Short mmCIF file of C-alpha atoms in Angstrom, two decimals:
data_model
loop_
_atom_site.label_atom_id
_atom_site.label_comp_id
_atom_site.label_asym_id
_atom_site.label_seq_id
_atom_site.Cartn_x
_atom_site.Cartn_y
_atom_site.Cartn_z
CA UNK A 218 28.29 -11.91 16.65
CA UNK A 219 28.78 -15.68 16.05
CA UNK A 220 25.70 -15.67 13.58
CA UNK A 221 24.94 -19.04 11.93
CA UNK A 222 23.07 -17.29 8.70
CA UNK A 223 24.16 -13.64 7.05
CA UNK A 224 21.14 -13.83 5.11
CA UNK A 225 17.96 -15.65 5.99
CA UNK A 226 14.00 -15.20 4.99
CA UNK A 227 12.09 -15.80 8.36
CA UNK A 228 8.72 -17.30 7.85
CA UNK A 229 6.11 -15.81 10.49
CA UNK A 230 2.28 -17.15 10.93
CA UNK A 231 -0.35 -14.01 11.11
CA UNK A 232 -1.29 -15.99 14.18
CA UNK A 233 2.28 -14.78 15.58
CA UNK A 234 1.17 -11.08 15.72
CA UNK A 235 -2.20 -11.52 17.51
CA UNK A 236 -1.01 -12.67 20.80
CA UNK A 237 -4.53 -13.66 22.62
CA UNK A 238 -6.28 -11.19 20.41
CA UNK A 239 -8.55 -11.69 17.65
CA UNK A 240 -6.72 -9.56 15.09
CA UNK A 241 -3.17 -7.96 16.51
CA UNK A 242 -1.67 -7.77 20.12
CA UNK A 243 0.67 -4.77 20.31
CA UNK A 244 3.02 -6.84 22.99
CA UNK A 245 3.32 -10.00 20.23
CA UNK A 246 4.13 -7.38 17.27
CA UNK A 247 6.57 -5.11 19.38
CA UNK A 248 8.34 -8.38 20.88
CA UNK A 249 8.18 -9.79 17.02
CA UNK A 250 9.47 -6.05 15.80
CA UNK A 251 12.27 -6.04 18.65
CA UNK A 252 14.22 -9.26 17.87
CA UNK A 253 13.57 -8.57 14.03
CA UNK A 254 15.46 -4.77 14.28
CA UNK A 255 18.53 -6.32 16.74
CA UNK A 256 19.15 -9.16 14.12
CA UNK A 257 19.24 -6.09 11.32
CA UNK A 258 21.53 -3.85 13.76
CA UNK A 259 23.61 -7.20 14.03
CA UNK A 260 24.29 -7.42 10.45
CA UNK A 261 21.79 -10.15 9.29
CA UNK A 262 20.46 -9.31 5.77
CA UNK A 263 16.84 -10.34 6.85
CA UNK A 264 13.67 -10.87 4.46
CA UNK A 265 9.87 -11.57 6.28
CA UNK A 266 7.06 -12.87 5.01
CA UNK A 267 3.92 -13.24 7.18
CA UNK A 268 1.22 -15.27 6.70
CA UNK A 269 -2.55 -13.55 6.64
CA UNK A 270 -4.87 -16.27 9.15
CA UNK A 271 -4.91 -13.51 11.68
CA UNK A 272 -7.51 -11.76 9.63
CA UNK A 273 -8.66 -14.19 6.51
CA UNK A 274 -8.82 -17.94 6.38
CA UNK A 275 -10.00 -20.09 2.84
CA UNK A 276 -12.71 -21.57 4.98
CA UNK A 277 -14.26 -18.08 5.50
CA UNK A 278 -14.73 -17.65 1.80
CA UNK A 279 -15.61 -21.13 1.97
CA UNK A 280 -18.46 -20.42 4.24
CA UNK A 281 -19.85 -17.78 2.14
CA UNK A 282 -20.10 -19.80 -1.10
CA UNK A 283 -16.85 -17.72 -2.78
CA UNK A 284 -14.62 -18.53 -5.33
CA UNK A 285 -11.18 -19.95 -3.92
CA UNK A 286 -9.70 -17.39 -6.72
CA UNK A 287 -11.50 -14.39 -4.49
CA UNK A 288 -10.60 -16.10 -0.80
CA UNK A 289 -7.21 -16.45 -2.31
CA UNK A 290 -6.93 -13.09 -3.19
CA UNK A 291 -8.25 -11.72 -0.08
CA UNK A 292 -5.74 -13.69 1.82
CA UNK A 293 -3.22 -11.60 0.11
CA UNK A 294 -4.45 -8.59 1.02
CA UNK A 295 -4.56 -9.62 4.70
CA UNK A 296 -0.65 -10.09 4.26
CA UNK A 297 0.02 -6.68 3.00
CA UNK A 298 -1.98 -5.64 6.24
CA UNK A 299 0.03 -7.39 8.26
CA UNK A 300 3.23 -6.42 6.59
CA UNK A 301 1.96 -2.84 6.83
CA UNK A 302 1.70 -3.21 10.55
CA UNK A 303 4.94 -4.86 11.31
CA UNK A 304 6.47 -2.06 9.39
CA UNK A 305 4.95 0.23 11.75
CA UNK A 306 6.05 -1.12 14.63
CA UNK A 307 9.42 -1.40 13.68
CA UNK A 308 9.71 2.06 12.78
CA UNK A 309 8.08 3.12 15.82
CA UNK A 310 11.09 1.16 17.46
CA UNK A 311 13.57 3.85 15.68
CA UNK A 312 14.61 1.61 13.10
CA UNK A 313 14.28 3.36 9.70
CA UNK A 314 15.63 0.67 7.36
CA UNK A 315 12.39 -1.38 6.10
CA UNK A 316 10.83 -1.58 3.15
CA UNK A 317 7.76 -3.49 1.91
CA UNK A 318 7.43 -5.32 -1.01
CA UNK A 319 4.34 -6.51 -3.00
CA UNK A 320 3.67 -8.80 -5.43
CA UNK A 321 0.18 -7.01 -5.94
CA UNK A 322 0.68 -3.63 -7.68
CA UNK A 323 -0.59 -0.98 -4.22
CA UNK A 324 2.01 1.58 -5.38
CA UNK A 325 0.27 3.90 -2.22
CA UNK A 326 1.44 1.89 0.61
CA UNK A 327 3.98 -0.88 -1.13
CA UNK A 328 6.99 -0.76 -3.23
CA UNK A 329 6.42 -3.11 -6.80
CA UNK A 330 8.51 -6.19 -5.43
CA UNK A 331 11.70 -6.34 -7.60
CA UNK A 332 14.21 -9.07 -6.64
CA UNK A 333 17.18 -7.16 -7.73
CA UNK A 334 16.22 -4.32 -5.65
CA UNK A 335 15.29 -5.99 -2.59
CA UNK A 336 19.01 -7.28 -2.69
CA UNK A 337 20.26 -4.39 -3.30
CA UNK A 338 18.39 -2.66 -0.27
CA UNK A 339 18.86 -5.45 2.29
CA UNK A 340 23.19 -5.45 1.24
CA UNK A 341 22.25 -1.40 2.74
CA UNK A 342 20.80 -2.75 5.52
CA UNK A 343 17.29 -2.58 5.29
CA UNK A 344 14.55 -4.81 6.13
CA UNK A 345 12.47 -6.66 2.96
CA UNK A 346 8.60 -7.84 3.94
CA UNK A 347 7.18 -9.82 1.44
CA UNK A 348 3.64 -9.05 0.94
CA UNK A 349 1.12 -10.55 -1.80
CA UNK A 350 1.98 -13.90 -1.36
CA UNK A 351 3.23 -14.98 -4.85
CA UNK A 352 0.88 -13.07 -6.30
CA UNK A 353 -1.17 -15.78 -7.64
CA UNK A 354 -4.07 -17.65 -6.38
CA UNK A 355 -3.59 -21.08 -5.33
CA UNK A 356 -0.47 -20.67 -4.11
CA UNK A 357 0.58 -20.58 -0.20
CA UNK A 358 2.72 -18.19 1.56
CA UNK A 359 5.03 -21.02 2.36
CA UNK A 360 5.56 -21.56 -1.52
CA UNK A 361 5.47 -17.36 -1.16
CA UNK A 362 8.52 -17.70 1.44
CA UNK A 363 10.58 -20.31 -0.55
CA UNK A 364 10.28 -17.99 -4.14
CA UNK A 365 11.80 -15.01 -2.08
CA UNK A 366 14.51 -17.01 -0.42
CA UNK A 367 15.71 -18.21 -3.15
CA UNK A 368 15.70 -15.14 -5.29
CA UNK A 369 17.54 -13.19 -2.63
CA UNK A 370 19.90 -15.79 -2.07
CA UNK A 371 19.02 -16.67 1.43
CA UNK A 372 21.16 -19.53 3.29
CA UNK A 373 18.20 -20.83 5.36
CA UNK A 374 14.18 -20.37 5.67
CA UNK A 375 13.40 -19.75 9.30
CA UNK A 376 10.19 -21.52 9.66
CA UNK A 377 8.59 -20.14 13.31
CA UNK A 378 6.03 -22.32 14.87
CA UNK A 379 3.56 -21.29 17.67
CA UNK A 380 4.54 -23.97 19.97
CA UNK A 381 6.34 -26.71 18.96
CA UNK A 382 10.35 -26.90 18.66
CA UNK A 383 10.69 -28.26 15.38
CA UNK A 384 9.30 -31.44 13.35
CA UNK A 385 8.23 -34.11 15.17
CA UNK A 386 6.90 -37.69 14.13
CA UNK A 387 3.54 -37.61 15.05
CA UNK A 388 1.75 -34.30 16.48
CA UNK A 389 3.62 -33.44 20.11
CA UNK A 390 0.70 -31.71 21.04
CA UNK A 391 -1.53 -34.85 21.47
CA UNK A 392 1.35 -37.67 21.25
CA UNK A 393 2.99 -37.09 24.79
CA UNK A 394 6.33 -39.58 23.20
CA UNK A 395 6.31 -37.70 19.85
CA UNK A 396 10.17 -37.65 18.73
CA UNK A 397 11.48 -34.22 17.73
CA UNK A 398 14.05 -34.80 14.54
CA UNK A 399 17.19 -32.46 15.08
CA UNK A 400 18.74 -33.38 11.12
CA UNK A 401 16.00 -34.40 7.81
CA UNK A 402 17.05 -34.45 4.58
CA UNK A 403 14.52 -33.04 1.97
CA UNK A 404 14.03 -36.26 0.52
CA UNK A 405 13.87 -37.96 4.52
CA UNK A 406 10.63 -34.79 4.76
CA UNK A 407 8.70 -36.13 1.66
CA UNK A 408 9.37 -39.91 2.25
CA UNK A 409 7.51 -39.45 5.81
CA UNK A 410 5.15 -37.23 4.54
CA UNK A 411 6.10 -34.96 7.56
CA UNK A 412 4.00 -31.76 7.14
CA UNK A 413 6.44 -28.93 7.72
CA UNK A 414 5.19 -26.47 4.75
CA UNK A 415 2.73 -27.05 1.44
CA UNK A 416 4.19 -29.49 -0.90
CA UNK A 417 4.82 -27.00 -4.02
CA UNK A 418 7.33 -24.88 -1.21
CA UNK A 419 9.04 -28.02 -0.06
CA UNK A 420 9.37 -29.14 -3.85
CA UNK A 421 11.15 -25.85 -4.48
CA UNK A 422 13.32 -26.19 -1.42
CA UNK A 423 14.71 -29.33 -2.33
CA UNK A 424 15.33 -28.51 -6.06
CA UNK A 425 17.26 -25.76 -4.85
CA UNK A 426 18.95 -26.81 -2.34
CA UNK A 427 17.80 -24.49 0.00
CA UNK A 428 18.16 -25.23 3.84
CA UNK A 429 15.04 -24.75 6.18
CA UNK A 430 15.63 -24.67 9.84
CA UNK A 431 11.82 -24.99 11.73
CA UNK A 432 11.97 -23.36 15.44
CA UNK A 433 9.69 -22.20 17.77
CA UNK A 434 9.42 -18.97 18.50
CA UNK A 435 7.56 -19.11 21.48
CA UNK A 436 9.99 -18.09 24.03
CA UNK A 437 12.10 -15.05 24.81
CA UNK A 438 14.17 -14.04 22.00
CA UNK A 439 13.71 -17.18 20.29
CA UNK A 440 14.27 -15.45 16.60
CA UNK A 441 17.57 -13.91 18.01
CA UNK A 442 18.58 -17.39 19.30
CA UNK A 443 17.74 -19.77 16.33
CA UNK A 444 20.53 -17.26 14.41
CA UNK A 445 23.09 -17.53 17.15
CA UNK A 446 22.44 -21.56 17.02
CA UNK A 447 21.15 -21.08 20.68
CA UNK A 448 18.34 -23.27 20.32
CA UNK A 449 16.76 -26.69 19.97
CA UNK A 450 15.55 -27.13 16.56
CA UNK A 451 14.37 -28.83 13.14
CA UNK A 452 17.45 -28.58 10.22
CA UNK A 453 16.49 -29.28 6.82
CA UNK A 454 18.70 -29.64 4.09
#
């Protein structure tokens, strides 16, 4: 199938599932769900984890005079609902093969996130969602996506941006000549202070040698073609 990764942990924003909706846009999850369940029938061992800004942001609790401990916490909980709806959708889709894994302990909807058994499940073929974030507060799910990769051996963190093809200089969104870098090095991404995830994730990247390829999955099958090497993009490593 000419696949550049067997085993990858693809990075979604909540804003990816929402489409021009406030919370979730059934198009954006079923065209998310689709390219997700051909990469699994393709033989990619395939992890998620989705971010929660769809539904909770810090500055909400912010707003309201909370606790970042509480905002943090609630921001995990809107991951597990939008792991519980991906998982929906692709089942609805036919595919069987998914499981959902949480670092918080909701034993009615989750399954207790073990690394040994998510590797053993995802060698079988099913898909892993990583819900909970790492569990802890003050911790992103970028630093959440980099724990998981590693412990299930990924090759590569699939980083997909709303928008933009990969890491650029300065913002391409309001620089018209922003450059778009094809190759970094980890230690090239801190040394320009290029924002690409939270500094604790990118830390843990580079200590582990983990590759991180940022795409943009704003396109037709973009998921499916960032694994075939079928599209312009950010390589990390």
């Amino acid at each position: 199938m000419n696949l550049k990764y067997k085993t990858a942990l693809l990075k979604l924003s909540g804003e990816a599932l929402k489409g021009d909706n406030e919370i979730y846009d059934k198009d954006s999850l079923e065209t998310v769900a689709k390219q997700i369940v051909k990469l699994a029938q393709e033989g990619v061992r395939l992890g998620i984890v989705i971010g929660g800004g769809n539904i909770w942001r810090g500055n909400l609790g912010s707003n309201i005079n909370m606790p970042q401990i509480n905002a943090d916490y609630m921001g995990m909980l809107a991951t597990v609902m939008n792991g519980l709806a991906l998982e929906s959708t692709i089942k609805q889709l036919g595919y069987d093969k998914v499981s959902v894994y949480s670092s918080l302990p909701i034993k009615t909807v989750t399954e207790d996130y073990n690394f040994k058994t998510a590797r053993t499940k995802m060698s079988e073929g099913y898909i892993a969602i990583f819900v909970g974030g790492t569990g802890f507060a003050y911790f992103t799910t970028d630093t959440n996506a980099t724990i998981r990769a590693i412990e299930i051996d990924a090759d590569v963190v699939l980083m997909a941006k709303n928008g933009v093809a990969g890491v650029y200089d300065k913002d391409p969104k309001t620089n018209p000549d922003a450059k778009l870098y094809t190759h970094l090095t980890h230690e090239e991404l801190a040394q320009k202070q290029l924002r690409v995830m939270d500094l604790t994730a990118a830390t843990l990247a580079r200590d582990a040698n983990l590759k991180i390829e940022v795409f943009d999955m704003q396109g037709e099958d973009n998921i499916i073609k960032v694994m075939h090497g079928e599209l312009v993009s950010t390589i990390i490593e």
